Amino acid sequence: MKILVIGGGGREHALCWHLSRDGHTVHALPGSVGIAAVAECHDGLVDDADKIVQTALAIPVDLVVVGPEIPLVDGLADKLRAAGVATFGPGAKAAQLEGSKSYSKKFFARHGIRSAQFFACTTRSEVDAAIASLGERMVVKADGLAAGKGVVVCSSAAEARAAAIGMLEEGRFGDAGQTVVIEQRLEGRELSVMALCDGKRYEVLAQAEDHKAIFDGDEGPNTGGMGTVSPPSWASDALIDAVRREILDPTVSGLAAEGLDFRGVLYAGIMVDAAEQPWLLEYNVRFGDPETQPVMMRMQSDLGMWLAGAASGALPPGHIEWDERAAVCVVLASAGYPHSSSKGDTITGIANAEAVEDTVVFHAGTAQGASGLQTAGGRVVGVTALGNNAKAAAAKAYEAVSHIEFPGMQFRRDIGSRGES
Ligand code: AMP
Ligand code: GLY
């Protein structure tokens, strides 16, 4: 097949890498330095829907795979389908599951999906009432898309109030913060469960655990994700069964009952409590980043066939085959991340890192400068390796990391060692 992938981050590099390995002809818009090694890159911006439709028709492609959430929320998939292009990714209406936290929380409530108790607030008095009811431990969320930064996990009522007022009245997060969701703060361990969905059925992908905080031991501010392990050894079959029965089944039947034809990936962010019960924190309507990197390293089936099946409304029969081994992705971030990012720092050692057995370096924020590869974003690369278990995979990933250098490079040293056997 000829497949066009929209985006240019580490997630899209992992998707393009797998599609190319499957034997498909891969195009990307805009792609990246890393993606250019496995795909033909086309100029354009991910939010320029007209340009994307034109590119898809001109190549012409059999399938478009939309990577990031913003174009999905803005209706890119609807526009591509209207132009007759098979598309993996939900339309604007279903993308509200990620695009609006109050929409998604109400959806969970309508369909009986276990999730933290919440209030959607648009005024100071609603904020005060919500806080009075929830106590001290709360999470305050900007309703709209805020690049993963619109969530404040609070330990006191005063902190929650300040966060909510900052969003509502001081315009932090702009329009995204015109409504705030205030919810009960849950405790436990987080798990990312992604499922390919054709509108009627779904296929669960290998699970992954993300590490969101910038520093070892989950210290410091949250980031887009500093590393991932697939599978987390602590996620039992019984837990995944509960996620299917209690979260994914009611979601997929609820979407269909509400007339939303969801053809894409449902990414459930789950909190697992001390009693091994899964709670749904949120849905994303796109692949996780950096979850996709280790998951693609482990996927043995033809990704293109599965994505095209979902896009056509009929997933292939049977199940996806997985490498039994574990995969670990260690993100290398630029100086200043997550508050800012440093651009133009020279990167060395990628080839030596990739020479480590079963290791792939997925590019997230790199650019080709006059003197070679340079940093061009917060998360720079995701060094991803396979091993017999998480520890062995992490050892290989960190061996590969030791070859890479750039000024101000930051990474966590505990990916794959936290509670893994
Ligand atoms: P979200 O974008 O809704 O997934 O939130 C981002 C991160 O905030 C999650 O990955 C969790 O680490 C944290 N978080 C969100 N909601 C809650 C909650 N109700 N209780 C505890 N932590 C949460
Ligand atoms: N790794 C978190 C996300 O993709 O949203």
Tab-separated table of C-alpha atoms and ligand atoms in Angstrom:
chain	number	residue	atom	x	y	z
A	1	MET	CA	0.000	0.000	0.000
A	2	LYS	CA	0.935	3.646	-0.338
A	3	ILE	CA	0.436	5.258	3.069
A	4	LEU	CA	0.731	8.916	4.090
A	5	VAL	CA	1.505	9.586	7.760
A	6	ILE	CA	0.691	13.069	9.080
A	7	GLY	CA	3.132	14.404	11.672
A	8	GLY	CA	6.830	14.406	12.377
A	9	GLY	CA	7.433	13.376	15.994
A	10	GLY	CA	8.860	10.253	17.590
A	11	ARG	CA	5.476	8.523	17.414
A	12	GLU	CA	5.225	9.131	13.667
A	13	HIS	CA	8.813	7.963	13.158
A	14	ALA	CA	7.936	4.682	14.896
A	15	LEU	CA	4.787	4.268	12.757
A	16	CYS	CA	6.673	5.035	9.518
A	17	TRP	CA	9.517	2.709	10.535
A	18	HIS	CA	7.076	-0.169	11.044
A	19	LEU	CA	5.068	0.529	7.884
A	20	SER	CA	8.264	0.630	5.839
A	21	ARG	CA	9.476	-2.621	7.406
A	22	ASP	CA	6.089	-4.162	6.491
A	23	GLY	CA	6.903	-3.405	2.839
A	24	HIS	CA	4.577	-0.433	2.322
A	25	THR	CA	5.565	2.707	0.429
A	26	VAL	CA	5.537	5.381	3.098
A	27	HIS	CA	5.013	9.108	2.681
A	28	ALA	CA	5.021	11.621	5.522
A	29	LEU	CA	3.918	15.229	5.934
A	30	PRO	CA	6.004	16.952	7.168
A	31	GLY	CA	8.086	13.988	8.409
A	32	SER	CA	11.496	14.533	9.999
A	33	VAL	CA	15.189	13.860	9.550
A	34	GLY	CA	14.657	10.386	11.001
A	35	ILE	CA	11.501	9.669	8.993
A	36	ALA	CA	13.300	10.656	5.762
A	37	ALA	CA	15.327	7.437	6.081
A	38	VAL	CA	12.177	5.290	5.685
A	39	ALA	CA	9.671	7.542	3.893
A	40	GLU	CA	9.330	10.294	1.332
A	41	CYS	CA	8.704	13.562	3.189
A	42	HIS	CA	6.346	16.250	1.833
A	43	ASP	CA	6.369	19.912	2.814
A	44	GLY	CA	3.370	21.184	4.733
A	45	LEU	CA	1.924	21.817	8.147
A	46	VAL	CA	-0.199	19.331	10.075
A	47	ASP	CA	-2.939	21.950	10.478
A	48	ASP	CA	-3.157	22.725	6.738
A	49	ALA	CA	-6.006	20.354	5.875
A	50	ASP	CA	-6.320	21.516	2.261
A	51	LYS	CA	-2.653	20.853	1.585
A	52	ILE	CA	-2.907	17.415	3.203
A	53	VAL	CA	-5.971	16.445	1.146
A	54	GLN	CA	-4.227	17.666	-2.056
A	55	THR	CA	-1.066	15.706	-1.203
A	56	ALA	CA	-3.030	12.525	-0.460
A	57	LEU	CA	-4.912	12.789	-3.782
A	58	ALA	CA	-1.830	13.750	-5.812
A	59	ILE	CA	0.407	10.848	-4.704
A	60	PRO	CA	-2.243	9.138	-4.651
A	61	VAL	CA	-2.310	7.127	-1.408
A	62	ASP	CA	-4.397	4.180	-0.250
A	63	LEU	CA	-4.490	5.360	3.347
A	64	VAL	CA	-3.761	8.417	5.489
A	65	VAL	CA	-2.743	7.929	9.130
A	66	VAL	CA	-3.140	11.055	11.265
A	67	GLY	CA	-0.579	11.263	14.096
A	68	PRO	CA	-1.324	14.322	16.284
A	69	GLU	CA	-4.558	15.276	18.042
A	70	ILE	CA	-4.939	18.911	16.954
A	71	PRO	CA	-5.734	18.178	13.279
A	72	LEU	CA	-8.152	15.416	14.374
A	73	VAL	CA	-10.017	17.788	16.690
A	74	ASP	CA	-10.058	20.316	13.830
A	75	GLY	CA	-11.733	17.830	11.464
A	76	LEU	CA	-8.885	16.668	9.211
A	77	ALA	CA	-10.208	13.091	9.089
A	78	ASP	CA	-13.681	14.328	8.060
A	79	LYS	CA	-12.153	16.376	5.232
A	80	LEU	CA	-10.023	13.495	3.981
A	81	ARG	CA	-12.987	11.083	4.025
A	82	ALA	CA	-15.178	13.638	2.235
A	83	ALA	CA	-12.511	13.716	-0.492
A	84	GLY	CA	-12.698	9.913	-0.752
A	85	VAL	CA	-9.421	9.175	1.058
A	86	ALA	CA	-9.387	6.189	3.458
A	87	THR	CA	-8.287	7.635	6.799
A	88	PHE	CA	-7.123	6.244	10.130
A	89	GLY	CA	-8.252	8.724	12.782
A	90	PRO	CA	-11.614	9.821	14.191
A	91	GLY	CA	-13.698	12.722	12.885
A	92	ALA	CA	-13.948	16.003	14.791
A	93	LYS	CA	-16.992	14.975	16.791
A	94	ALA	CA	-15.511	11.779	18.213
A	95	ALA	CA	-12.152	13.534	18.673
A	96	GLN	CA	-13.898	15.591	21.387
A	97	LEU	CA	-13.144	12.600	23.621
A	98	GLU	CA	-9.641	14.103	23.755
A	99	GLY	CA	-10.447	17.676	22.719
A	100	SER	CA	-12.724	18.428	25.672
A	101	LYS	CA	-12.193	16.985	29.132
A	102	SER	CA	-15.738	17.896	30.231
A	103	TYR	CA	-17.191	16.202	27.119
A	104	SER	CA	-15.167	13.074	27.817
A	105	LYS	CA	-15.973	12.961	31.550
A	106	LYS	CA	-19.694	13.262	30.733
A	107	PHE	CA	-19.299	10.480	28.151
A	108	PHE	CA	-17.686	8.222	30.797
A	109	ALA	CA	-20.523	8.989	33.207
A	110	ARG	CA	-23.239	8.271	30.574
A	111	HIS	CA	-21.699	4.887	29.840
A	112	GLY	CA	-20.951	3.817	33.407
A	113	ILE	CA	-17.158	3.876	33.040
A	114	ARG	CA	-15.257	4.103	36.342
A	115	SER	CA	-13.562	7.482	36.515
A	116	ALA	CA	-12.771	10.086	39.188
A	117	GLN	CA	-15.704	12.109	40.510
A	118	PHE	CA	-15.699	15.492	38.733
A	119	PHE	CA	-17.219	18.947	38.346
A	120	ALA	CA	-17.104	21.065	35.173
A	121	CYS	CA	-16.859	24.731	36.196
A	122	THR	CA	-17.050	28.010	34.322
A	123	THR	CA	-17.380	30.450	37.245
A	124	ARG	CA	-15.614	31.180	40.533
A	125	SER	CA	-18.665	30.095	42.537
A	126	GLU	CA	-18.784	26.760	40.725
A	127	VAL	CA	-15.069	26.315	41.496
A	128	ASP	CA	-15.690	27.026	45.192
A	129	ALA	CA	-18.586	24.577	45.314
A	130	ALA	CA	-16.536	21.851	43.595
A	131	ILE	CA	-13.596	22.331	45.964
A	132	ALA	CA	-15.870	22.329	49.018
A	133	SER	CA	-17.240	18.996	47.889
A	134	LEU	CA	-13.923	17.334	46.923
A	135	GLY	CA	-11.763	18.134	49.983
A	136	GLU	CA	-8.012	18.662	49.637
A	137	ARG	CA	-6.672	16.267	47.028
A	138	MET	CA	-7.819	17.279	43.574
A	139	VAL	CA	-6.742	17.552	39.982
A	140	VAL	CA	-7.559	20.705	38.011
A	141	LYS	CA	-7.723	20.434	34.226
A	142	ALA	CA	-8.159	22.963	31.442
A	143	ASP	CA	-11.060	21.658	29.364
A	144	GLY	CA	-9.437	22.010	25.944
A	145	LEU	CA	-6.169	20.907	24.347
A	146	ALA	CA	-3.115	22.285	26.137
A	147	ALA	CA	-0.289	20.092	24.801
A	148	GLY	CA	-0.371	17.900	27.899
A	149	LYS	CA	0.328	20.900	30.153
A	150	GLY	CA	-3.209	21.821	31.210
A	151	VAL	CA	-3.379	19.416	34.167
A	152	VAL	CA	-2.421	20.466	37.705
A	153	VAL	CA	-2.265	17.738	40.341
A	154	CYS	CA	-2.987	19.455	43.687
A	155	SER	CA	-2.434	18.542	47.339
A	156	SER	CA	-4.512	21.298	48.943
A	157	ALA	CA	-7.747	23.184	48.375
A	158	ALA	CA	-5.802	26.463	48.139
A	159	GLU	CA	-3.554	25.078	45.399
A	160	ALA	CA	-6.573	23.783	43.461
A	161	ARG	CA	-8.365	27.090	43.769
A	162	ALA	CA	-5.328	29.012	42.521
A	163	ALA	CA	-4.937	26.662	39.559
A	164	ALA	CA	-8.618	26.859	38.621
A	165	ILE	CA	-8.812	30.635	38.944
A	166	GLY	CA	-5.590	30.973	36.930
A	167	MET	CA	-7.246	29.090	34.104
A	168	LEU	CA	-10.691	30.698	34.298
A	169	GLU	CA	-9.882	34.306	35.072
A	170	GLU	CA	-6.243	34.860	34.171
A	171	GLY	CA	-6.398	33.129	30.810
A	172	ARG	CA	-3.705	30.519	31.461
A	173	PHE	CA	-4.165	28.084	28.519
A	174	GLY	CA	-6.345	30.613	26.677
A	175	ASP	CA	-9.654	29.292	25.362
A	176	ALA	CA	-8.715	25.786	26.534
A	177	GLY	CA	-9.181	27.045	30.124
A	178	GLN	CA	-12.568	28.740	29.705
A	179	THR	CA	-14.052	25.666	31.332
A	180	VAL	CA	-12.133	23.758	34.011
A	181	VAL	CA	-12.691	20.232	35.181
A	182	ILE	CA	-11.975	19.689	38.864
A	183	GLU	CA	-11.819	16.073	39.879
A	184	GLN	CA	-10.959	13.780	42.723
A	185	ARG	CA	-7.248	12.930	42.818
A	186	LEU	CA	-6.694	9.205	42.390
A	187	GLU	CA	-3.698	7.264	43.685
A	188	GLY	CA	-2.079	4.302	42.019
A	189	ARG	CA	0.017	3.271	39.085
A	190	GLU	CA	-0.561	4.520	35.562
A	191	LEU	CA	-0.917	2.345	32.495
A	192	SER	CA	-1.403	3.264	28.835
A	193	VAL	CA	-3.729	0.936	26.941
A	194	MET	CA	-4.181	1.624	23.235
A	195	ALA	CA	-6.749	-0.150	21.063
A	196	LEU	CA	-7.294	-0.017	17.298
A	197	CYS	CA	-10.978	0.529	16.628
A	198	ASP	CA	-13.023	0.147	13.422
A	199	GLY	CA	-16.261	1.627	14.796
A	200	LYS	CA	-17.645	-1.713	15.975
A	201	ARG	CA	-14.757	-3.822	17.242
A	202	TYR	CA	-11.376	-3.157	18.744
A	203	GLU	CA	-7.984	-4.845	19.068
A	204	VAL	CA	-5.919	-4.052	22.147
A	205	LEU	CA	-2.248	-3.256	21.524
A	206	ALA	CA	0.625	-4.229	23.810
A	207	GLN	CA	0.448	-2.144	26.983
A	208	ALA	CA	3.011	0.430	28.013
A	209	GLU	CA	3.930	2.413	31.090
A	210	ASP	CA	4.938	6.022	30.580
A	211	HIS	CA	7.165	8.046	32.910
A	212	LYS	CA	5.838	11.582	32.805
A	213	ALA	CA	7.961	13.417	35.375
A	214	ILE	CA	11.249	14.929	34.179
A	215	PHE	CA	13.471	13.498	36.944
A	216	ASP	CA	14.239	10.023	38.305
A	217	GLY	CA	11.845	8.678	40.910
A	218	ASP	CA	8.970	10.662	39.383
A	219	GLU	CA	10.282	13.952	40.720
A	220	GLY	CA	9.852	17.326	39.061
A	221	PRO	CA	7.340	18.729	36.621
A	222	ASN	CA	5.362	16.633	34.172
A	223	THR	CA	6.522	16.340	30.577
A	224	GLY	CA	5.039	14.762	27.465
A	225	GLY	CA	6.757	11.542	28.578
A	226	MET	CA	10.417	10.777	29.382
A	227	GLY	CA	10.391	7.038	28.761
A	228	THR	CA	8.264	3.953	28.363
A	229	VAL	CA	8.300	0.245	29.107
A	230	SER	CA	6.258	-2.329	27.205
A	231	PRO	CA	4.912	-4.463	28.747
A	232	PRO	CA	5.015	-3.321	32.369
A	233	SER	CA	5.506	-6.634	34.187
A	234	TRP	CA	3.008	-5.641	36.906
A	235	ALA	CA	0.042	-5.345	34.484
A	236	SER	CA	-1.654	-8.739	34.919
A	237	ASP	CA	-3.968	-10.472	32.437
A	238	ALA	CA	-6.807	-10.009	34.947
A	239	LEU	CA	-6.184	-6.261	34.952
A	240	ILE	CA	-6.233	-6.070	31.152
A	241	ASP	CA	-9.447	-8.130	31.126
A	242	ALA	CA	-10.986	-5.612	33.513
A	243	VAL	CA	-9.859	-2.739	31.256
A	244	ARG	CA	-11.582	-4.453	28.322
A	245	ARG	CA	-14.817	-5.250	30.131
A	246	GLU	CA	-15.190	-2.128	32.228
A	247	ILE	CA	-13.624	0.539	30.015
A	248	LEU	CA	-13.104	-0.393	26.357
A	249	ASP	CA	-16.306	-2.430	25.809
A	250	PRO	CA	-18.649	0.313	27.114
A	251	THR	CA	-16.635	2.967	25.248
A	252	VAL	CA	-16.842	1.285	21.858
A	253	SER	CA	-20.515	0.377	22.250
A	254	GLY	CA	-21.230	3.869	23.647
A	255	LEU	CA	-19.555	5.559	20.678
A	256	ALA	CA	-21.567	3.437	18.239
A	257	ALA	CA	-24.824	4.045	20.169
A	258	GLU	CA	-24.195	7.796	19.961
A	259	GLY	CA	-23.669	7.554	16.196
A	260	LEU	CA	-19.913	8.215	16.365
A	261	ASP	CA	-18.090	6.024	13.855
A	262	PHE	CA	-14.698	5.825	15.566
A	263	ARG	CA	-12.026	4.601	13.158
A	264	GLY	CA	-8.697	5.154	14.798
A	265	VAL	CA	-6.861	4.472	18.026
A	266	LEU	CA	-8.408	4.839	21.442
A	267	TYR	CA	-5.665	5.450	23.959
A	268	ALA	CA	-6.914	4.999	27.498
A	269	GLY	CA	-4.861	6.603	30.265
A	270	ILE	CA	-5.600	4.343	33.235
A	271	MET	CA	-4.899	4.627	36.951
A	272	VAL	CA	-4.692	1.236	38.667
A	273	ASP	CA	-5.597	1.475	42.364
A	274	ALA	CA	-4.313	-0.605	45.268
A	275	ALA	CA	-7.163	-3.110	44.748
A	276	GLU	CA	-6.072	-3.598	41.071
A	277	GLN	CA	-9.152	-1.765	39.823
A	278	PRO	CA	-8.694	0.308	36.671
A	279	TRP	CA	-9.952	3.915	36.643
A	280	LEU	CA	-10.123	5.839	33.388
A	281	LEU	CA	-8.202	9.128	33.633
A	282	GLU	CA	-8.650	10.205	30.042
A	283	TYR	CA	-8.864	9.164	26.423
A	284	ASN	CA	-6.541	10.309	23.716
A	285	VAL	CA	-7.704	9.721	20.162
A	286	ARG	CA	-4.208	9.196	18.737
A	287	PHE	CA	-1.204	7.026	19.464
A	288	GLY	CA	0.772	7.773	22.623
A	289	ASP	CA	4.190	9.342	22.446
A	290	PRO	CA	6.544	7.782	23.634
A	291	GLU	CA	4.323	4.672	24.079
A	292	THR	CA	4.222	3.983	20.338
A	293	GLN	CA	8.002	3.601	20.068
A	294	PRO	CA	8.366	0.414	22.204
A	295	VAL	CA	4.971	-0.911	21.057
A	296	MET	CA	6.031	-0.688	17.385
A	297	MET	CA	9.327	-2.438	18.188
A	298	ARG	CA	7.286	-5.365	19.572
A	299	MET	CA	4.536	-5.545	16.937
A	300	GLN	CA	5.139	-8.403	14.524
A	301	SER	CA	1.988	-8.201	12.370
A	302	ASP	CA	1.568	-5.893	9.383
A	303	LEU	CA	0.687	-2.496	10.878
A	304	GLY	CA	-0.551	-1.175	7.522
A	305	MET	CA	-3.084	-3.985	7.210
A	306	TRP	CA	-4.458	-3.282	10.698
A	307	LEU	CA	-4.659	0.470	10.211
A	308	ALA	CA	-6.281	0.087	6.780
A	309	GLY	CA	-8.768	-2.387	8.288
A	310	ALA	CA	-9.734	0.070	11.012
A	311	ALA	CA	-10.034	2.881	8.445
A	312	SER	CA	-12.318	0.774	6.238
A	313	GLY	CA	-14.628	-0.154	9.142
A	314	ALA	CA	-13.496	-3.798	9.356
A	315	LEU	CA	-10.443	-4.797	11.373
A	316	PRO	CA	-8.719	-7.901	9.994
A	317	PRO	CA	-9.756	-11.251	11.530
A	318	GLY	CA	-7.543	-12.750	14.241
A	319	HIS	CA	-5.169	-10.929	16.522
A	320	ILE	CA	-1.954	-8.954	16.294
A	321	GLU	CA	1.223	-10.964	16.974
A	322	TRP	CA	3.683	-9.543	19.500
A	323	ASP	CA	7.358	-10.123	20.173
A	324	GLU	CA	7.402	-11.741	23.611
A	325	ARG	CA	10.388	-9.642	24.562
A	326	ALA	CA	10.127	-6.303	26.352
A	327	ALA	CA	10.995	-2.935	24.838
A	328	VAL	CA	12.176	0.202	26.619
A	329	CYS	CA	12.316	3.725	25.223
A	330	VAL	CA	14.525	6.356	26.887
A	331	VAL	CA	13.796	9.926	25.807
A	332	LEU	CA	16.706	12.350	25.499
A	333	ALA	CA	15.475	15.905	26.027
A	334	SER	CA	17.127	19.226	25.280
A	335	ALA	CA	18.319	21.787	27.832
A	336	GLY	CA	15.472	23.666	29.514
A	337	TYR	CA	12.784	21.045	28.879
A	338	PRO	CA	9.926	20.958	29.865
A	339	HIS	CA	9.722	24.730	30.497
A	340	SER	CA	11.514	25.595	27.266
A	341	SER	CA	13.710	23.808	24.772
A	342	SER	CA	17.121	24.494	23.319
A	343	LYS	CA	17.522	24.432	19.550
A	344	GLY	CA	20.656	24.154	17.438
A	345	ASP	CA	22.800	22.054	19.819
A	346	THR	CA	24.966	19.586	17.877
A	347	ILE	CA	24.059	15.906	18.376
A	348	THR	CA	26.693	13.194	17.977
A	349	GLY	CA	26.732	9.420	18.275
A	350	ILE	CA	23.360	8.388	16.791
A	351	ALA	CA	24.982	5.872	14.402
A	352	ASN	CA	26.947	4.271	17.248
A	353	ALA	CA	23.781	4.098	19.337
A	354	GLU	CA	21.933	2.342	16.523
A	355	ALA	CA	24.801	-0.131	16.181
A	356	VAL	CA	23.740	-1.602	19.558
A	357	GLU	CA	21.810	-4.814	18.851
A	358	ASP	CA	17.985	-4.514	18.646
A	359	THR	CA	18.087	-0.749	19.117
A	360	VAL	CA	16.382	1.986	17.084
A	361	VAL	CA	16.731	5.733	17.667
A	362	PHE	CA	13.423	7.446	16.873
A	363	HIS	CA	13.765	11.143	16.114
A	364	ALA	CA	11.386	13.568	17.824
A	365	GLY	CA	13.009	17.006	17.653
A	366	THR	CA	16.070	16.971	15.402
A	367	ALA	CA	17.121	18.997	12.354
A	368	GLN	CA	19.925	18.780	9.831
A	369	GLY	CA	22.194	21.795	10.393
A	370	ALA	CA	25.289	22.928	8.486
A	371	SER	CA	27.558	20.991	10.848
A	372	GLY	CA	25.350	17.902	11.180
A	373	LEU	CA	22.411	16.822	13.276
A	374	GLN	CA	21.084	19.378	15.788
A	375	THR	CA	18.429	19.608	18.463
A	376	ALA	CA	15.148	21.171	17.304
A	377	GLY	CA	12.672	20.584	20.120
A	378	GLY	CA	12.107	19.577	23.741
A	379	ARG	CA	12.131	15.847	23.272
A	380	VAL	CA	14.999	15.159	20.876
A	381	VAL	CA	15.166	11.384	20.338
A	382	GLY	CA	13.696	8.217	21.860
A	383	VAL	CA	16.325	5.480	22.149
A	384	THR	CA	14.377	2.224	22.015
A	385	ALA	CA	15.655	-1.314	22.553
A	386	LEU	CA	14.323	-4.854	22.842
A	387	GLY	CA	15.502	-7.305	25.520
A	388	ASN	CA	14.383	-10.509	27.199
A	389	ASN	CA	12.798	-8.497	29.988
A	390	ALA	CA	12.448	-4.824	30.874
A	391	LYS	CA	15.793	-4.748	32.700
A	392	ALA	CA	17.652	-6.297	29.768
A	393	ALA	CA	15.920	-3.952	27.306
A	394	ALA	CA	16.780	-0.980	29.518
A	395	ALA	CA	20.429	-2.078	29.737
A	396	LYS	CA	20.646	-2.046	25.929
A	397	ALA	CA	18.809	1.260	25.615
A	398	TYR	CA	21.157	2.900	28.162
A	399	GLU	CA	24.208	1.413	26.454
A	400	ALA	CA	22.990	3.067	23.243
A	401	VAL	CA	22.272	6.322	25.114
A	402	SER	CA	25.901	6.377	26.333
A	403	HIS	CA	27.035	6.941	22.731
A	404	ILE	CA	24.857	10.025	22.207
A	405	GLU	CA	25.867	13.510	23.270
A	406	PHE	CA	24.595	17.054	22.966
A	407	PRO	CA	24.998	20.087	25.237
A	408	GLY	CA	22.447	20.118	28.066
A	409	MET	CA	21.131	16.607	27.298
A	410	GLN	CA	18.662	15.421	29.951
A	411	PHE	CA	17.279	11.925	30.467
A	412	ARG	CA	15.960	9.699	33.227
A	413	ARG	CA	18.187	6.899	34.417
A	414	ASP	CA	15.425	4.767	35.943
A	415	ILE	CA	13.316	3.782	32.936
A	416	GLY	CA	12.729	0.036	33.047
A	417	SER	CA	13.937	-0.401	36.611
A	418	ARG	CA	10.899	0.788	38.569
A	419	GLY	CA	9.166	-2.234	40.045
A	420	GLU	CA	10.237	-4.446	37.156
A	421	SER	CA	11.477	-7.993	37.685
B	1	AMP	P1	-4.643	13.668	31.595
B	1	AMP	O1	-4.176	14.604	30.516
B	1	AMP	O2	-6.061	13.836	31.972
B	1	AMP	O3	-4.236	12.234	31.382
B	1	AMP	O4	-3.737	14.016	32.834
B	1	AMP	C1	-2.319	14.037	32.747
B	1	AMP	C2	-1.718	13.360	33.952
B	1	AMP	O5	-2.231	13.953	35.148
B	1	AMP	C3	-2.082	11.890	34.060
B	1	AMP	O6	-1.244	11.086	33.301
B	1	AMP	C4	-1.921	11.675	35.549
B	1	AMP	O7	-0.548	11.547	35.870
B	1	AMP	C5	-2.415	12.966	36.140
B	1	AMP	N1	-3.858	12.854	36.471
B	1	AMP	C6	-4.916	13.172	35.679
B	1	AMP	N2	-6.082	12.956	36.305
B	1	AMP	C7	-5.781	12.496	37.532
B	1	AMP	C8	-6.543	12.085	38.671
B	1	AMP	N3	-7.862	12.134	38.680
B	1	AMP	N4	-5.868	11.646	39.758
B	1	AMP	C9	-4.518	11.620	39.792
B	1	AMP	N5	-3.745	11.992	38.766
B	1	AMP	C10	-4.349	12.420	37.635
B	2	GLY	N1	2.675	9.780	26.593
B	2	GLY	C1	1.534	10.528	26.829
B	2	GLY	C2	0.758	10.914	25.655
B	2	GLY	O1	1.049	10.519	24.539
B	2	GLY	O2	-0.220	11.633	25.815
